Amino acid sequence: MFDHWPGVYTEPPDTEQSRALTARLTSASRLENCGAALRLRAIADIFEDRRTTLGEREDWAVDTWAAVGAEVAAALRLSLGKANSYMNYALAMLRLPAVAAVFETGDIDFRLFQTIVFRTHLITDSEAMAEIDVELSAVVARWPSMTRGKLATKIDDIVVARDPDAVRRVQDRGSDREVTFWESAEGYVEMTARLSATSGAALDKRLSVMAKSVCKDDPRTVGQRRSDALGTLGTGEDRLACQCREFDCAASATPTGSVVIHVVAPQATLDGTAKKPGYLLDTGELIPPELLAELAATARQRPVVIPIEVPSEPGYHPSRALADFVRCRDLTCRAPGCYKPATHCDIDHTVPWPNGSTDASNLKLLCRDHHILKTFWGWKDQQLADGTVIWTLPDGETYVTTPGSILLFPALMTPTGPPATAPPPEHRCGDRSVMMPKRRTTRRQSRAHDIANERARNRALRQPPEAGRAPPASNDDAPPF
């Protein structure tokens, strides 16, 4: 059909340079795959080393798994959640040795390996797992270009022949319902949510009713009022405040109930003489100057006092003013790789109290997991007068973290006095592990329970369907780890 096509066909260049460029491309891709596999193998080896040395400690609230995950997060500058994801895939290399070997040669990429791990997760029989692993390893190198759905189908075809109950299926879509907030610009966030049909309809009507609760002179569009109504629900108020600015507005009413959010802002911005943003301690969002001006009109303001050369406080718990300063200076958890917001963190004495004083040079923020890691897992820290913390982890690696205010509010890093240098007290209470918060169920038990439940649902779904009942759809979901 192209006999009369007027274009000119040109042969691709067959030169040494052209072939070298293509070789560079394929080599880079294979190196990237090998690097991803090497990273997972190193993580698995670290975990096995710690487990051999320290034991599983499965009933600890922060068990060996979590402790190694925190080490990985620090080393790779990742969040704890991302590090735990790597841990899942790293240990899956032990369960899928043949597929892992293909991965380590660079023949498949991380995405394909993730999909295989997810879709074989429910296999509990070791012999079936070994057979499936070998069969997959013989063919996966030909699959990298497949779509996620096609990959799922191919893997499921192999799994179902040996273990039908292990095929991942679409379950109740409500099981993964959640509300997610995405960082946006200019002081706003975007939100996605999955609700049941009835809850969604109720919320939709509720927002519409609240949007109509203002008077006709309110300047906002319907969409803006619905957005504001959703925020109003979050603050515990039962109606949307009218913005007509009329003193005797018939729609005005005193809201019932409230919640508190915490914003740090430069005084100059509040005075209108500067344009620096503020910071929302509860979520880590930046607040632009224009929005700060609106908040300042109704918010209760409390100054943050830098406690320079102030005597140490006598008790274990810091005063409200001191606690406010520490949270505003640090902004997030001070452990390497962790960015949990200030309001979700404990205030930790770097040199344990009472040997260490209760003052700004000896206090910092730690999320609960990292607080436990310091107390029970041998994480050592040294705090400087400006709030900088030097960490030494059990593997001997050293990390330095600076307060989050270093860019936004550098004045809060003013040295507040000499750092505490007293050595921690000797422990005279025997084995401190008895004080470790314990789990009700171990990770192993929880994982086994989840797998057993999903296999049971799969078994039920394979039974002959009831009259009028549609068969389940195939599951093309992405790996959830």
GROMACS .gro file of C-alpha atoms in nm:
model
  481
    1MET     CA    1   0.000   0.000   0.000
    2PHE     CA    2   0.307   0.227   0.020
    3ASP     CA    3   0.408   0.177  -0.347
    4HIS     CA    4   0.344   0.543  -0.425
    5TRP     CA    5   0.449   0.693  -0.090
    6PRO     CA    6   0.643   1.011  -0.181
    7GLY     CA    7   0.874   0.996   0.120
    8VAL     CA    8   1.236   0.887   0.114
    9TYR     CA    9   1.345   0.578   0.308
   10THR     CA   10   1.682   0.610   0.475
   11GLU     CA   11   1.875   0.316   0.615
   12PRO     CA   12   1.981   0.367   0.980
   13PRO     CA   13   2.353   0.425   1.005
   14ASP     CA   14   2.558   0.110   1.049
   15THR     CA   15   2.874   0.263   1.182
   16GLU     CA   16   3.102   0.182   1.472
   17GLN     CA   17   2.988   0.500   1.648
   18SER     CA   18   2.620   0.413   1.605
   19ARG     CA   19   2.672   0.063   1.739
   20ALA     CA   20   2.874   0.203   2.031
   21LEU     CA   21   2.594   0.443   2.126
   22THR     CA   22   2.339   0.161   2.131
   23ALA     CA   23   2.579  -0.053   2.334
   24ARG     CA   24   2.613   0.231   2.585
   25LEU     CA   25   2.237   0.247   2.620
   26THR     CA   26   2.189  -0.124   2.680
   27SER     CA   27   2.490  -0.137   2.912
   28ALA     CA   28   2.355   0.149   3.121
   29SER     CA   29   2.020  -0.025   3.150
   30ARG     CA   30   2.178  -0.352   3.261
   31LEU     CA   31   2.400  -0.169   3.510
   32GLU     CA   32   2.094   0.003   3.653
   33ASN     CA   33   1.920  -0.334   3.695
   34CYS     CA   34   2.232  -0.488   3.850
   35GLY     CA   35   2.264  -0.192   4.086
   36ALA     CA   36   1.905  -0.229   4.204
   37ALA     CA   37   1.959  -0.600   4.268
   38LEU     CA   38   2.291  -0.535   4.443
   39ARG     CA   39   2.120  -0.284   4.673
   40LEU     CA   40   1.853  -0.537   4.770
   41ARG     CA   41   2.111  -0.811   4.825
   42ALA     CA   42   2.312  -0.583   5.054
   43ILE     CA   43   1.999  -0.504   5.255
   44ALA     CA   44   1.917  -0.874   5.288
   45ASP     CA   45   2.274  -0.946   5.403
   46ILE     CA   46   2.258  -0.668   5.663
   47PHE     CA   47   1.932  -0.810   5.798
   48GLU     CA   48   2.072  -1.163   5.817
   49ASP     CA   49   2.384  -1.034   5.994
   50ARG     CA   50   2.180  -0.845   6.254
   51ARG     CA   51   1.941  -1.134   6.302
   52THR     CA   52   2.231  -1.375   6.356
   53THR     CA   53   2.401  -1.137   6.598
   54LEU     CA   54   2.102  -1.000   6.789
   55GLY     CA   55   1.820  -1.245   6.730
   56GLU     CA   56   1.478  -1.179   6.579
   57ARG     CA   57   1.329  -1.000   6.882
   58GLU     CA   58   0.991  -1.047   6.720
   59ASP     CA   59   0.785  -0.934   7.017
   60TRP     CA   60   0.959  -0.597   7.051
   61ALA     CA   61   0.763  -0.294   6.935
   62VAL     CA   62   1.072  -0.199   6.734
   63ASP     CA   63   1.196  -0.542   6.632
   64THR     CA   64   1.508  -0.639   6.438
   65TRP     CA   65   1.324  -0.577   6.111
   66ALA     CA   66   1.240  -0.218   6.212
   67ALA     CA   67   1.590  -0.156   6.349
   68VAL     CA   68   1.754  -0.266   6.023
   69GLY     CA   69   1.497  -0.064   5.828
   70ALA     CA   70   1.604   0.243   6.021
   71GLU     CA   71   1.969   0.172   5.942
   72VAL     CA   72   1.881   0.140   5.572
   73ALA     CA   73   1.681   0.462   5.585
   74ALA     CA   74   1.978   0.645   5.737
   75ALA     CA   75   2.230   0.502   5.491
   76LEU     CA   76   2.020   0.571   5.180
   77ARG     CA   77   1.858   0.893   5.308
   78LEU     CA   78   1.511   0.742   5.274
   79SER     CA   79   1.192   0.757   5.476
   80LEU     CA   80   1.124   0.462   5.705
   81GLY     CA   81   0.836   0.357   5.482
   82LYS     CA   82   1.053   0.345   5.170
   83ALA     CA   83   1.326   0.159   5.357
   84ASN     CA   84   1.074  -0.101   5.477
   85SER     CA   85   0.960  -0.143   5.116
   86TYR     CA   86   1.318  -0.223   5.017
   87MET     CA   87   1.335  -0.467   5.307
   88ASN     CA   88   1.033  -0.657   5.174
   89TYR     CA   89   1.188  -0.697   4.830
   90ALA     CA   90   1.534  -0.770   4.968
   91LEU     CA   91   1.412  -1.067   5.174
   92ALA     CA   92   1.202  -1.186   4.879
   93MET     CA   93   1.532  -1.254   4.700
   94LEU     CA   94   1.584  -1.536   4.951
   95ARG     CA   95   1.240  -1.676   4.868
   96LEU     CA   96   1.296  -1.645   4.491
   97PRO     CA   97   1.665  -1.733   4.444
   98ALA     CA   98   1.639  -1.829   4.077
   99VAL     CA   99   1.450  -1.513   3.980
  100ALA     CA  100   1.688  -1.311   4.196
  101ALA     CA  101   1.982  -1.453   4.003
  102VAL     CA  102   1.827  -1.332   3.675
  103PHE     CA  103   1.772  -0.993   3.837
  104GLU     CA  104   2.134  -0.974   3.951
  105THR     CA  105   2.261  -1.039   3.598
  106GLY     CA  106   2.067  -0.734   3.481
  107ASP     CA  107   1.822  -0.923   3.258
  108ILE     CA  108   1.511  -0.787   3.435
  109ASP     CA  109   1.441  -0.456   3.605
  110PHE     CA  110   1.319  -0.366   3.951
  111ARG     CA  111   0.959  -0.314   3.833
  112LEU     CA  112   0.933  -0.668   3.699
  113PHE     CA  113   1.090  -0.811   4.015
  114GLN     CA  114   0.842  -0.615   4.227
  115THR     CA  115   0.551  -0.758   4.030
  116ILE     CA  116   0.678  -1.115   4.068
  117VAL     CA  117   0.724  -1.070   4.444
  118PHE     CA  118   0.372  -0.933   4.483
  119ARG     CA  119   0.201  -1.197   4.273
  120THR     CA  120   0.379  -1.489   4.444
  121HIS     CA  121   0.334  -1.350   4.796
  122LEU     CA  122   0.056  -1.593   4.895
  123ILE     CA  123   0.245  -1.914   4.814
  124THR     CA  124   0.304  -2.104   5.138
  125ASP     CA  125   0.422  -2.444   5.013
  126SER     CA  126   0.802  -2.443   4.982
  127GLU     CA  127   0.812  -2.708   4.707
  128ALA     CA  128   0.555  -2.523   4.496
  129MET     CA  129   0.747  -2.200   4.556
  130ALA     CA  130   1.073  -2.358   4.439
  131GLU     CA  131   0.911  -2.495   4.121
  132ILE     CA  132   0.743  -2.164   4.038
  133ASP     CA  133   1.069  -1.978   4.105
  134VAL     CA  134   1.260  -2.199   3.859
  135GLU     CA  135   0.987  -2.177   3.594
  136LEU     CA  136   0.966  -1.800   3.621
  137SER     CA  137   1.343  -1.761   3.604
  138ALA     CA  138   1.347  -1.943   3.268
  139VAL     CA  139   1.107  -1.698   3.102
  140VAL     CA  140   1.112  -1.362   3.283
  141ALA     CA  141   1.401  -1.225   3.080
  142ARG     CA  142   1.162  -1.210   2.781
  143TRP     CA  143   0.897  -1.011   2.972
  144PRO     CA  144   1.036  -0.664   3.055
  145SER     CA  145   0.841  -0.489   2.777
  146MET     CA  146   0.502  -0.623   2.890
  147THR     CA  147   0.242  -0.401   3.048
  148ARG     CA  148   0.170  -0.447   3.418
  149GLY     CA  149  -0.159  -0.621   3.342
  150LYS     CA  150   0.002  -0.862   3.096
  151LEU     CA  151   0.280  -0.938   3.343
  152ALA     CA  152   0.021  -1.018   3.608
  153THR     CA  153  -0.157  -1.256   3.372
  154LYS     CA  154   0.164  -1.437   3.273
  155ILE     CA  155   0.277  -1.483   3.633
  156ASP     CA  156  -0.070  -1.592   3.743
  157ASP     CA  157  -0.079  -1.855   3.468
  158ILE     CA  158   0.227  -2.018   3.626
  159VAL     CA  159   0.107  -1.978   3.985
  160VAL     CA  160  -0.244  -2.111   3.929
  161ALA     CA  161  -0.116  -2.442   3.788
  162ARG     CA  162   0.046  -2.529   4.123
  163ASP     CA  163  -0.141  -2.323   4.385
  164PRO     CA  164  -0.478  -2.179   4.278
  165ASP     CA  165  -0.536  -2.027   4.621
  166ALA     CA  166  -0.223  -1.814   4.583
  167VAL     CA  167  -0.345  -1.611   4.284
  168ARG     CA  168  -0.390  -1.248   4.383
  169ARG     CA  169  -0.747  -1.143   4.310
  170VAL     CA  170  -0.955  -0.831   4.338
  171GLN     CA  171  -1.103  -0.832   4.683
  172ASP     CA  172  -1.336  -0.583   4.842
  173ARG     CA  173  -1.212  -0.255   4.700
  174GLY     CA  174  -1.295  -0.097   5.033
  175SER     CA  175  -1.004  -0.279   5.195
  176ASP     CA  176  -0.761  -0.023   5.057
  177ARG     CA  177  -0.978   0.281   5.113
  178GLU     CA  178  -0.785   0.581   5.235
  179VAL     CA  179  -0.753   0.957   5.212
  180THR     CA  180  -0.425   1.092   5.075
  181PHE     CA  181  -0.298   1.449   5.083
  182TRP     CA  182  -0.051   1.563   4.818
  183GLU     CA  183   0.175   1.860   4.863
  184SER     CA  184   0.080   2.141   4.627
  185ALA     CA  185   0.192   2.501   4.586
  186GLU     CA  186   0.109   2.830   4.751
  187GLY     CA  187  -0.011   2.688   5.080
  188TYR     CA  188  -0.266   2.443   4.943
  189VAL     CA  189  -0.280   2.063   4.917
  190GLU     CA  190  -0.457   1.825   4.681
  191MET     CA  191  -0.655   1.536   4.824
  192THR     CA  192  -0.766   1.201   4.685
  193ALA     CA  193  -0.997   0.969   4.872
  194ARG     CA  194  -1.168   0.632   4.835
  195LEU     CA  195  -1.502   0.607   5.013
  196SER     CA  196  -1.793   0.369   5.002
  197ALA     CA  197  -2.072   0.476   4.767
  198THR     CA  198  -2.300   0.567   5.056
  199SER     CA  199  -2.033   0.760   5.243
  200GLY     CA  200  -1.938   0.942   4.924
  201ALA     CA  201  -2.297   1.042   4.857
  202ALA     CA  202  -2.343   1.156   5.216
  203LEU     CA  203  -2.026   1.365   5.206
  204ASP     CA  204  -2.124   1.516   4.871
  205LYS     CA  205  -2.463   1.623   5.007
  206ARG     CA  206  -2.306   1.748   5.328
  207LEU     CA  207  -2.064   1.973   5.140
  208SER     CA  208  -2.344   2.105   4.920
  209VAL     CA  209  -2.561   2.186   5.221
  210MET     CA  210  -2.272   2.364   5.394
  211ALA     CA  211  -2.187   2.554   5.077
  212LYS     CA  212  -2.546   2.685   5.071
  213SER     CA  213  -2.546   2.784   5.437
  214VAL     CA  214  -2.395   3.128   5.366
  215CYS     CA  215  -2.584   3.434   5.252
  216LYS     CA  216  -2.623   3.547   4.889
  217ASP     CA  217  -2.350   3.811   4.931
  218ASP     CA  218  -2.073   3.557   5.000
  219PRO     CA  219  -1.814   3.624   4.724
  220ARG     CA  220  -1.695   3.265   4.675
  221THR     CA  221  -1.795   3.030   4.396
  222VAL     CA  222  -1.982   2.709   4.475
  223GLY     CA  223  -1.663   2.510   4.420
  224GLN     CA  224  -1.464   2.731   4.656
  225ARG     CA  225  -1.733   2.704   4.922
  226ARG     CA  226  -1.740   2.324   4.893
  227SER     CA  227  -1.361   2.316   4.931
  228ASP     CA  228  -1.378   2.543   5.235
  229ALA     CA  229  -1.659   2.332   5.378
  230LEU     CA  230  -1.440   2.023   5.367
  231GLY     CA  231  -1.171   2.211   5.558
  232THR     CA  232  -1.434   2.332   5.803
  233LEU     CA  233  -1.532   1.972   5.878
  234GLY     CA  234  -1.167   1.909   5.964
  235THR     CA  235  -1.169   2.184   6.225
  236GLY     CA  236  -1.478   2.041   6.391
  237GLU     CA  237  -1.718   2.320   6.294
  238ASP     CA  238  -2.071   2.236   6.188
  239ARG     CA  239  -2.131   2.511   5.935
  240LEU     CA  240  -1.945   2.726   5.688
  241ALA     CA  241  -1.871   3.081   5.802
  242CYS     CA  242  -2.004   3.345   5.564
  243GLN     CA  243  -1.753   3.586   5.408
  244CYS     CA  244  -1.992   3.865   5.320
  245ARG     CA  245  -1.826   4.075   5.593
  246GLU     CA  246  -2.164   4.208   5.704
  247PHE     CA  247  -2.181   4.251   6.081
  248ASP     CA  248  -2.546   4.144   6.102
  249CYS     CA  249  -2.533   3.863   5.845
  250ALA     CA  250  -2.825   3.629   5.904
  251ALA     CA  251  -2.612   3.330   5.812
  252SER     CA  252  -2.350   3.399   6.080
  253ALA     CA  253  -2.328   3.154   6.365
  254THR     CA  254  -2.073   3.055   6.625
  255PRO     CA  255  -1.902   2.732   6.518
  256THR     CA  256  -1.916   2.441   6.758
  257GLY     CA  257  -1.601   2.245   6.837
  258SER     CA  258  -1.253   2.307   6.704
  259VAL     CA  259  -0.908   2.162   6.654
  260VAL     CA  260  -0.574   2.336   6.679
  261ILE     CA  261  -0.306   2.360   6.411
  262HIS     CA  262   0.040   2.496   6.476
  263VAL     CA  263   0.209   2.738   6.238
  264VAL     CA  264   0.556   2.889   6.279
  265ALA     CA  265   0.595   3.225   6.107
  266PRO     CA  266   0.848   3.510   6.109
  267GLN     CA  267   0.721   3.810   6.301
  268ALA     CA  268   0.825   4.035   6.011
  269THR     CA  269   0.588   3.850   5.778
  270LEU     CA  270   0.303   3.890   6.023
  271ASP     CA  271   0.387   4.260   6.052
  272GLY     CA  272   0.377   4.293   5.674
  273THR     CA  273   0.743   4.398   5.640
  274ALA     CA  274   0.871   4.069   5.491
  275LYS     CA  275   0.750   3.798   5.256
  276LYS     CA  276   0.902   3.485   5.408
  277PRO     CA  277   0.675   3.178   5.431
  278GLY     CA  278   0.556   3.006   5.745
  279TYR     CA  279   0.564   2.637   5.830
  280LEU     CA  280   0.283   2.407   5.940
  281LEU     CA  281   0.423   2.191   6.221
  282ASP     CA  282   0.145   1.934   6.191
  283THR     CA  283   0.217   1.833   5.829
  284GLY     CA  284   0.538   2.003   5.715
  285GLU     CA  285   0.369   2.225   5.457
  286LEU     CA  286   0.495   2.573   5.375
  287ILE     CA  287   0.245   2.856   5.427
  288PRO     CA  288   0.282   3.151   5.186
  289PRO     CA  289   0.282   3.506   5.327
  290GLU     CA  290  -0.062   3.586   5.183
  291LEU     CA  291  -0.222   3.293   5.364
  292LEU     CA  292  -0.030   3.379   5.682
  293ALA     CA  293  -0.188   3.723   5.677
  294GLU     CA  294  -0.535   3.565   5.667
  295LEU     CA  295  -0.451   3.323   5.947
  296ALA     CA  296  -0.300   3.594   6.164
  297ALA     CA  297  -0.627   3.786   6.162
  298THR     CA  298  -0.804   3.517   6.365
  299ALA     CA  299  -0.531   3.292   6.507
  300ARG     CA  300  -0.407   3.305   6.863
  301GLN     CA  301  -0.040   3.403   6.847
  302ARG     CA  302   0.231   3.303   7.089
  303PRO     CA  303   0.592   3.425   7.054
  304VAL     CA  304   0.876   3.172   7.030
  305VAL     CA  305   1.148   3.274   7.273
  306ILE     CA  306   1.507   3.162   7.210
  307PRO     CA  307   1.631   3.046   7.555
  308ILE     CA  308   1.983   3.185   7.535
  309GLU     CA  309   2.181   3.135   7.858
  310VAL     CA  310   1.861   3.048   8.042
  311PRO     CA  311   1.905   2.819   8.346
  312SER     CA  312   1.810   2.458   8.297
  313GLU     CA  313   1.462   2.362   8.406
  314PRO     CA  314   1.445   2.143   8.717
  315GLY     CA  315   1.218   1.860   8.600
  316TYR     CA  316   1.210   1.597   8.329
  317HIS     CA  317   0.928   1.752   8.127
  318PRO     CA  318   1.014   2.085   7.958
  319SER     CA  319   0.794   2.385   8.009
  320ARG     CA  320   0.553   2.482   7.735
  321ALA     CA  321   0.778   2.765   7.621
  322LEU     CA  322   1.084   2.538   7.600
  323ALA     CA  323   0.890   2.264   7.422
  324ASP     CA  324   0.755   2.519   7.173
  325PHE     CA  325   1.108   2.637   7.098
  326VAL     CA  326   1.242   2.285   7.042
  327ARG     CA  327   0.956   2.196   6.807
  328CYS     CA  328   0.995   2.521   6.612
  329ARG     CA  329   1.373   2.481   6.588
  330ASP     CA  330   1.371   2.116   6.480
  331LEU     CA  331   1.045   2.105   6.277
  332THR     CA  332   1.080   1.727   6.222
  333CYS     CA  333   1.231   1.414   6.376
  334ARG     CA  334   1.609   1.461   6.402
  335ALA     CA  335   1.712   1.106   6.314
  336PRO     CA  336   1.888   1.066   5.977
  337GLY     CA  337   1.644   1.014   5.691
  338CYS     CA  338   1.330   1.079   5.900
  339TYR     CA  339   1.097   1.371   5.841
  340LYS     CA  340   0.800   1.300   6.065
  341PRO     CA  341   0.633   1.630   6.161
  342ALA     CA  342   0.711   1.799   6.491
  343THR     CA  343   0.369   1.739   6.644
  344HIS     CA  344   0.415   1.362   6.589
  345CYS     CA  345   0.745   1.349   6.779
  346ASP     CA  346   0.863   1.306   7.138
  347ILE     CA  347   1.101   1.555   7.300
  348ASP     CA  348   1.415   1.357   7.383
  349HIS     CA  349   1.700   1.433   7.622
  350THR     CA  350   2.020   1.373   7.424
  351VAL     CA  351   2.210   1.302   7.746
  352PRO     CA  352   1.947   1.110   7.944
  353TRP     CA  353   1.789   1.288   8.237
  354PRO     CA  354   1.882   1.341   8.520
  355ASN     CA  355   2.248   1.331   8.410
  356GLY     CA  356   2.150   1.549   8.119
  357SER     CA  357   1.976   1.878   8.179
  358THR     CA  358   1.637   1.990   8.055
  359ASP     CA  359   1.741   2.277   7.831
  360ALA     CA  360   1.746   2.358   7.460
  361SER     CA  361   2.104   2.238   7.412
  362ASN     CA  362   2.011   1.891   7.535
  363LEU     CA  363   1.662   1.850   7.386
  364LYS     CA  364   1.556   1.747   7.036
  365LEU     CA  365   1.266   1.586   6.854
  366LEU     CA  366   1.253   1.212   6.786
  367CYS     CA  367   0.962   1.015   6.647
  368ARG     CA  368   0.861   0.723   6.866
  369ASP     CA  369   1.041   0.462   6.654
  370HIS     CA  370   1.372   0.648   6.655
  371HIS     CA  371   1.329   0.726   7.025
  372ILE     CA  372   1.308   0.352   7.089
  373LEU     CA  373   1.603   0.285   6.859
  374LYS     CA  374   1.817   0.524   7.062
  375THR     CA  375   1.703   0.376   7.393
  376PHE     CA  376   1.726   0.005   7.312
  377TRP     CA  377   1.922  -0.045   6.989
  378GLY     CA  378   2.248   0.137   7.058
  379TRP     CA  379   2.200   0.447   6.843
  380LYS     CA  380   2.433   0.708   6.998
  381ASP     CA  381   2.390   1.082   6.959
  382GLN     CA  382   2.577   1.400   7.044
  383GLN     CA  383   2.405   1.738   7.033
  384LEU     CA  384   2.577   2.069   6.968
  385ALA     CA  385   2.470   2.403   7.110
  386ASP     CA  386   2.293   2.509   6.788
  387GLY     CA  387   2.083   2.191   6.777
  388THR     CA  388   2.301   1.998   6.530
  389VAL     CA  389   2.301   1.626   6.614
  390ILE     CA  390   2.584   1.382   6.536
  391TRP     CA  391   2.466   1.022   6.518
  392THR     CA  392   2.674   0.706   6.544
  393LEU     CA  393   2.485   0.393   6.446
  394PRO     CA  394   2.565   0.039   6.566
  395ASP     CA  395   2.751  -0.032   6.241
  396GLY     CA  396   2.992   0.254   6.317
  397GLU     CA  397   2.858   0.487   6.045
  398THR     CA  398   2.827   0.854   6.141
  399TYR     CA  399   2.551   1.091   6.026
  400VAL     CA  400   2.496   1.460   6.095
  401THR     CA  401   2.150   1.618   6.100
  402THR     CA  402   2.075   1.988   6.134
  403PRO     CA  403   1.752   2.142   6.263
  404GLY     CA  404   1.484   2.193   6.001
  405SER     CA  405   1.482   2.565   6.077
  406ILE     CA  406   1.826   2.612   5.922
  407LEU     CA  407   1.673   2.738   5.597
  408LEU     CA  408   1.342   2.887   5.709
  409PHE     CA  409   1.419   3.033   6.051
  410PRO     CA  410   1.799   3.034   6.097
  411ALA     CA  411   1.777   3.256   6.403
  412LEU     CA  412   1.633   2.960   6.593
  413MET     CA  413   1.970   2.786   6.556
  414THR     CA  414   2.139   3.047   6.772
  415PRO     CA  415   2.352   2.854   7.026
  416THR     CA  416   2.156   2.846   7.349
  417GLY     CA  417   2.437   2.742   7.581
  418PRO     CA  418   2.709   2.480   7.613
  419PRO     CA  419   2.611   2.131   7.500
  420ALA     CA  420   2.554   1.872   7.768
  421THR     CA  421   2.855   1.643   7.800
  422ALA     CA  422   2.777   1.434   8.108
  423PRO     CA  423   2.802   1.061   8.036
  424PRO     CA  424   2.479   0.862   8.045
  425PRO     CA  425   2.417   0.684   8.374
  426GLU     CA  426   2.506   0.322   8.424
  427HIS     CA  427   2.202   0.100   8.402
  428ARG     CA  428   2.150  -0.075   8.733
  429CYS     CA  429   1.814  -0.232   8.658
  430GLY     CA  430   1.935  -0.546   8.480
  431ASP     CA  431   1.817  -0.627   8.131
  432ARG     CA  432   1.663  -0.308   7.993
  433SER     CA  433   1.490  -0.506   7.718
  434VAL     CA  434   1.216  -0.591   7.968
  435MET     CA  435   1.107  -0.226   7.936
  436MET     CA  436   1.076  -0.243   7.557
  437PRO     CA  437   0.714  -0.194   7.446
  438LYS     CA  438   0.592  -0.527   7.313
  439ARG     CA  439   0.382  -0.625   7.015
  440ARG     CA  440   0.054  -0.808   7.052
  441THR     CA  441   0.141  -1.007   6.740
  442THR     CA  442   0.475  -1.044   6.563
  443ARG     CA  443   0.533  -0.947   6.200
  444ARG     CA  444   0.556  -1.315   6.114
  445GLN     CA  445   0.220  -1.386   6.276
  446SER     CA  446   0.052  -1.087   6.112
  447ARG     CA  447   0.191  -1.180   5.769
  448ALA     CA  448   0.084  -1.544   5.807
  449HIS     CA  449  -0.263  -1.434   5.921
  450ASP     CA  450  -0.305  -1.200   5.622
  451ILE     CA  451  -0.186  -1.465   5.377
  452ALA     CA  452  -0.415  -1.729   5.527
  453ASN     CA  453  -0.715  -1.496   5.505
  454GLU     CA  454  -0.647  -1.400   5.144
  455ARG     CA  455  -0.593  -1.763   5.043
  456ALA     CA  456  -0.923  -1.854   5.212
  457ARG     CA  457  -1.104  -1.581   5.019
  458ASN     CA  458  -0.945  -1.703   4.697
  459ARG     CA  459  -1.058  -2.058   4.774
  460ALA     CA  460  -1.412  -1.934   4.831
  461LEU     CA  461  -1.406  -1.736   4.508
  462ARG     CA  462  -1.308  -2.050   4.314
  463GLN     CA  463  -1.626  -2.224   4.424
  464PRO     CA  464  -1.913  -2.232   4.171
  465PRO     CA  465  -2.073  -1.884   4.172
  466GLU     CA  466  -2.421  -1.841   4.306
  467ALA     CA  467  -2.697  -1.767   4.060
  468GLY     CA  468  -2.675  -1.409   3.942
  469ARG     CA  469  -2.334  -1.355   4.098
  470ALA     CA  470  -2.067  -1.219   3.865
  471PRO     CA  471  -1.725  -1.391   3.870
  472PRO     CA  472  -1.439  -1.188   4.021
  473ALA     CA  473  -1.230  -0.974   3.790
  474SER     CA  474  -0.856  -1.026   3.750
  475ASN     CA  475  -0.627  -0.822   3.971
  476ASP     CA  476  -0.388  -0.591   3.791
  477ASP     CA  477  -0.303  -0.390   4.100
  478ALA     CA  478   0.051  -0.269   4.154
  479PRO     CA  479   0.261  -0.424   4.429
  480PRO     CA  480   0.153  -0.267   4.759
  481PHE     CA  481   0.483  -0.298   4.945
   0.00000   0.00000   0.00000
